[in-house]
Amino acid sequence: MEMKNTLGNYLIEQLYNCGARHVFGVAGDYVLRFFDDLVHSKLNVICTCDEQGAGYAADAYARLNGLGVVCITYCVGGLKVVNPVAQAYAEKSPVVVISGAPGIKERKKNPMLHHKVRDFDTQKKIFDEVTVASTVLSDPGTAPREIDRVLNAAQRYKRPVYIELPRDMTSEQVTHQYEFREMQEKSDPVALQEAVTEAITMIHAAKKPVIIAGVELQRFGLQSELVKFIEKTNIPVTSLLLSKSVISERHPLYLGLYEGAIGHDFVREYVESSDCLVLLGALLTDINLGAFTAHLDQGRMIYVTSEKTAIRHHNYENIYLQDFMYELMRANIKRQELKGIQHQEVQPFSPVKGQKVTVQRLFQCLNSFLTDDTVVIADVGDALVGGSDLVVHRRTEFISPAYYLSLGFAVPASIGAQLASPSLRPLVLVGDGAFQMTGMELSTIVRYHLNPIVVVFNNYGYGIERPMMDGPFNDLQLWQYSRIPEIIGGGRGFIVKTEEQLSEALEAAEKYKDGFCILDVHLDKYDMSPALQRLTSLSAKRAR
Amino acid sequence: MEMKNTLGNYLIEQLYNCGARHVFGVAGDYVLRFFDDLVHSKLNVICTCDEQGAGYAADAYARLNGLGVVCITYCVGGLKVVNPVAQAYAEKSPVVVISGAPGIKERKKNPMLHHKVRDFDTQKKIFDEVTVASTVLSDPGTAPREIDRVLNAAQRYKRPVYIELPRDMTSEQVTHQYEFREMQEKSDPVALQEAVTEAITMIHAAKKPVIIAGVELQRFGLQSELVKFIEKTNIPVTSLLLSKSVISERHPLYLGLYEGAIGHDFVREYVESSDCLVLLGALLTDINLGAFTAHLDQGRMIYVTSEKTAIRHHNYENIYLQDFMYELMRANIKRQELKGIQHQEVQPFSPVKGQKVTVQRLFQCLNSFLTDDTVVIADVGDALVGGSDLVVHRRTEFISPAYYLSLGFAVPASIGAQLASPSLRPLVLVGDGAFQMTGMELSTIVRYHLNPIVVVFNNYGYGIERPMMDGPFNDLQLWQYSRIPEIIGGGRGFIVKTEEQLSEALEAAEKYKDGFCILDVHLDKYDMSPALQRLTSLSAKRAR
């Protein structure tokens, strides 16, 4: 049926149809009318302190919800989200950037309108580098189809897209076929059959197959398929840092995180001695490969992602990850006999009286604190590296920028995560350096009545850099993090120096559900988790 | 003489030769070695909380010092400064971006190294859109010449440049001719003579010539030439918002700010009835032209900038602003007879007991508070628009992003401004919305013992947008701005609600020189300066 609508409302409708329920952003004059449309729509508008925060929130929302939206004004807003959007590109998170812009009619004779950098298309050119599709909605006649094309690309590739909305187009009437066109691409059936047959033959011939489950299984909604497959075949599974919690870390077939020389020896030995490595949706990044200390023999490898399908040393074309997974599921694979799998034990934490908190003990304590209702959001630093040892209960409940490694993600990400999954309470792990970048988005958390528990790893600087090369550039001004609630009008703060204080603070935080809690955990300047010790000693060698 | 040096130290040497004494940034593993070089060099390293703050600080430093440097790590740092650098591009501020990057040797076979977005050159491509020159120092043989080329471009065009330093190049030995190559471009002498002769003829024939002094006079170091010229010829001068304080606003020949229908009637009438408009280095932006309410007759215009020379309706090629100014100076121009110039009077401020502070009265008070040692830094909003009425004592002492209009500039800019001009004390005017974006860089101010006076215009939201279109997107969470000193370990805070409290707080701030002062000035949600009232009513019409 042909329908009429304003362009702004058509865009809103299609975002809703793609599953978005929230839009993160900061207003500005070129996008005011669209913000007005938004607040009168079915979508909820979440205004952050700075656009950077909105970008991170939209990324985290996209990871849990399947699509995230950030809406900002032209250049002064848009160029502040280049970094969060680049992160979403690198780590495959479908974030839709909607930027207001000068009206098409205003652009005649190329005037110097405020917020313009060089040309009117400067911002679009920049976003072309960090998105998979982009459009300027300059014509009401083509706008609906353009919107559909770009939103489809976000869903197809699980990567960011850019939509520029000139302010004089927002209220233009558009006519459109009211249907959402799903992507209908299919794999080459013959190539698919050949690849799956070869893969199954390899798995059958193997004595010790193992699955390395990558982040794309989460992004493409294939987590249930993974669980069904391993439960049917009894093949054990490991994950990488970026895909941590792609499967419940308490699943009996879960080996633990594979991180090359940085991770646990049991997992490393199990994986590296396997005669059939099935990598599904896994990104082979330096961090995922334990700073390239991983030893994965390509001659034993089945490697399937959304971008590449390879078995041993040959590649297949035109095979989609989803189709490969479905065919693998349907195949009749013999059940493996399993022995000797070790599971990481979570010990109950008993605080030692008067004992200063160490990073190692902090993680032991946090591990025992996790429940089925916790989503862990780790910022870059020991929060992430040490956090790899946490045992996450369910799935997609460990969120971090484990490849792109952009500091300042976690606090604003918790806004997006909790709005996407209101039944979960975020546990935010953040270093003091990362906190000083974006931590004041706690203000947004108060404003929208969210209640994460924020643990600040206060080690007086960029602890992760000290072992590589130390100097005053790794130091920070000391903040009284626990007193931030007094500034922003909500939340509760705790100073934690001893193990007892840690236990008490977490207990109090668990009980206090009306707002956020922030724990200022004082750690020794040079203390770090065992995993970080191994990583930095390797990185230091490389930096030299 | 041919000399040997490491690449890192050569870069430092040339930055120093260009006048840089400070480098603003945040460290990261790809740039650690260069940070180590920096802290052992003649340059001072200023580490901000977030890269965004470093970008703004470098921009303000560049405006006062002639060159600013921001040094960050690859992508996760670099892409955070795209917006400040875009601002520097738009407003002609020579900022050098130095970004660490993966080593050239590490890039072989295109591995997925952390911080990489798409390709290794993604970041460079993005900066190509917002800089006038860029280079990747991938070869020690060409690196010195590349550095010279790029730094020359920053000085020639007064716009940002981009230098990418792969980490394995930092300590490479380079051989170079140790001399700094100045830009030697000269105007076409015949064209220059023809243009200047025509301009002088026009000025001589005019009854009421007026000079509109633009921001490029400051950027290209031509302020003294301007003063000499007007004092010799007795031609009065006006400035635009972006060039406010290009000349002392207490100079007898200064008419005031020209802002079309938004500014003062006397200036408007004087300028628009002039029969010879001499625009020198002026950018004709929407804001500079009072939201395009300016009426400047091209048929009476001499228009010279670094990019264009036009008299009436014809253009000249290959003429440089500097050369034009020097020739104009040398010419024998008759002295004008002047009458009827009005000067804006600064009234002493007497607080009315119990009176709530209004925006208008706040500016009256601030006006009487300015001294010869004040540099005013205005953020976007009424801080800027209302701030246009301040009478600045000396020159280049009003700094603002008056064309690009990026919120969050002022607090971090004060770091750069005070380090560039240590004899000046910054008076920062910042709205609550802008403050919530970058205000925590006060932490950096404490760390480096600076002492700006920060006036927060606390009107509970984006006051400048409310008259255009209001909604919850213009609201902010209320912060206790005056208590931020308690969080970051320095400074003094004041709550200001009445005129008496305002006077007392400013008096106390003047006396307290050991750190920053922050005044949380509570204003009515809908209150605004008369200038902003005029601007927003015009913008509202346009947004509809």
CSV table of N, CA and C in Angstrom, one decimal, chain B residues 210-213 236-241 243-260 263-264 266-268 270-271 341-344 388-392:
chain,number,residue,atom,x,y,z
B,210,VAL,N,35.4,52.9,5.9
B,210,VAL,CA,35.5,52.1,7.1
B,210,VAL,C,36.2,50.8,6.9
B,211,ILE,N,37.0,50.4,7.9
B,211,ILE,CA,37.7,49.1,7.8
B,211,ILE,C,36.9,48.1,8.6
B,212,ILE,N,36.7,46.9,8.0
B,212,ILE,CA,36.2,45.8,8.7
B,212,ILE,C,37.4,44.8,8.9
B,213,ALA,N,37.8,44.7,10.1
B,213,ALA,CA,39.1,44.0,10.4
B,213,ALA,C,38.7,42.5,10.7
B,236,PRO,N,38.1,54.8,10.6
B,236,PRO,CA,37.7,54.0,11.7
B,236,PRO,C,37.6,52.5,11.4
B,237,VAL,N,37.5,51.7,12.4
B,237,VAL,CA,37.6,50.3,12.2
B,237,VAL,C,36.5,49.6,13.0
B,238,THR,N,36.0,48.5,12.4
B,238,THR,CA,35.1,47.7,13.2
B,238,THR,C,35.6,46.3,13.1
B,239,SER,N,35.1,45.4,13.9
B,239,SER,CA,35.5,44.0,13.8
B,239,SER,C,34.2,43.1,13.7
B,240,LEU,N,34.4,41.8,13.5
B,240,LEU,CA,33.3,40.9,13.4
B,240,LEU,C,33.4,39.9,14.6
B,241,LEU,N,32.4,39.2,14.9
B,241,LEU,CA,32.4,38.4,16.1
B,241,LEU,C,33.6,37.4,16.2
B,243,SER,N,36.5,37.9,14.9
B,243,SER,CA,37.7,38.7,15.0
B,243,SER,C,37.6,39.7,16.2
B,244,LYS,N,36.7,39.6,17.0
B,244,LYS,CA,36.5,40.4,18.2
B,244,LYS,C,37.9,40.5,18.9
B,245,SER,N,38.3,41.7,19.2
B,245,SER,CA,39.6,42.0,19.9
B,245,SER,C,40.8,41.9,19.0
B,246,VAL,N,40.6,41.8,17.7
B,246,VAL,CA,41.7,41.9,16.7
B,246,VAL,C,42.4,43.2,16.9
B,247,ILE,N,41.7,44.2,17.4
B,247,ILE,CA,42.3,45.5,17.9
B,247,ILE,C,41.7,45.8,19.2
B,248,SER,N,42.4,46.6,20.1
B,248,SER,CA,41.9,46.9,21.4
B,248,SER,C,40.5,47.6,21.2
B,249,GLU,N,39.6,47.1,22.0
B,249,GLU,CA,38.2,47.7,21.9
B,249,GLU,C,38.1,49.1,22.6
B,250,ARG,N,39.2,49.5,23.1
B,250,ARG,CA,39.3,50.9,23.7
B,250,ARG,C,40.0,51.8,22.8
B,251,HIS,N,40.4,51.4,21.6
B,251,HIS,CA,41.1,52.3,20.7
B,251,HIS,C,40.1,53.4,20.2
B,252,PRO,N,40.5,54.6,20.1
B,252,PRO,CA,39.6,55.7,19.8
B,252,PRO,C,39.0,55.5,18.4
B,253,LEU,N,39.7,54.8,17.5
B,253,LEU,CA,39.1,54.6,16.2
B,253,LEU,C,38.3,53.4,16.0
B,254,TYR,N,38.1,52.7,17.1
B,254,TYR,CA,37.3,51.4,17.1
B,254,TYR,C,35.8,51.8,17.2
B,255,LEU,N,35.0,51.3,16.3
B,255,LEU,CA,33.6,51.6,16.3
B,255,LEU,C,32.8,50.7,17.2
B,256,GLY,N,33.3,49.5,17.3
B,256,GLY,CA,32.5,48.4,18.0
B,256,GLY,C,32.4,47.3,17.0
B,257,LEU,N,31.6,46.2,17.5
B,257,LEU,CA,31.5,45.0,16.7
B,257,LEU,C,30.3,45.2,15.7
B,258,TYR,N,30.6,44.8,14.4
B,258,TYR,CA,29.6,44.9,13.4
B,258,TYR,C,28.9,43.5,13.3
B,259,GLU,N,27.6,43.4,13.5
B,259,GLU,CA,26.9,42.2,13.5
B,259,GLU,C,25.6,42.3,12.8
B,260,GLY,N,25.5,43.1,11.8
B,260,GLY,CA,24.2,43.2,11.1
B,260,GLY,C,23.1,43.7,12.0
B,263,GLY,N,23.7,43.4,16.1
B,263,GLY,CA,24.6,44.3,16.8
B,263,GLY,C,24.0,45.7,17.2
B,264,HIS,N,24.9,46.6,17.6
B,264,HIS,CA,24.4,47.9,18.0
B,264,HIS,C,24.1,48.7,16.8
B,266,PHE,N,24.3,51.9,16.2
B,266,PHE,CA,25.3,52.9,15.7
B,266,PHE,C,26.3,52.3,14.8
B,267,VAL,N,26.8,51.1,15.1
B,267,VAL,CA,27.8,50.5,14.3
B,267,VAL,C,27.2,50.1,13.0
B,268,ARG,N,26.0,49.5,13.0
B,268,ARG,CA,25.3,49.1,11.8
B,268,ARG,C,25.1,50.2,10.9
B,270,TYR,N,26.6,53.1,10.8
B,270,TYR,CA,27.9,53.7,10.3
B,270,TYR,C,28.5,52.8,9.2
B,271,VAL,N,28.5,51.5,9.4
B,271,VAL,CA,29.1,50.6,8.4
B,271,VAL,C,28.2,50.6,7.1
B,341,ILE,N,31.8,59.6,16.1
B,341,ILE,CA,32.0,58.2,16.6
B,341,ILE,C,31.6,58.1,18.0
B,342,GLN,N,30.7,57.1,18.2
B,342,GLN,CA,30.2,56.8,19.6
B,342,GLN,C,31.1,55.7,20.1
B,343,HIS,N,31.4,55.7,21.4
B,343,HIS,CA,32.1,54.6,22.0
B,343,HIS,C,31.2,54.0,23.1
B,344,GLN,N,31.3,52.7,23.1
B,344,GLN,CA,30.5,52.0,24.2
B,344,GLN,C,31.1,52.3,25.5
B,388,SER,N,29.7,39.3,23.3
B,388,SER,CA,30.2,40.3,22.2
B,388,SER,C,30.1,41.7,22.7
B,389,ASP,N,29.4,42.0,23.7
B,389,ASP,CA,29.3,43.4,24.3
B,389,ASP,C,30.4,43.7,25.3
B,390,LEU,N,31.2,42.8,25.6
B,390,LEU,CA,32.3,43.1,26.5
B,390,LEU,C,33.3,44.0,25.8
B,391,VAL,N,33.9,44.9,26.5
B,391,VAL,CA,34.9,45.8,25.9
B,391,VAL,C,36.3,45.3,26.3
B,392,VAL,N,37.0,44.6,25.3
B,392,VAL,CA,38.2,44.0,25.6
B,392,VAL,C,39.4,45.0,25.5
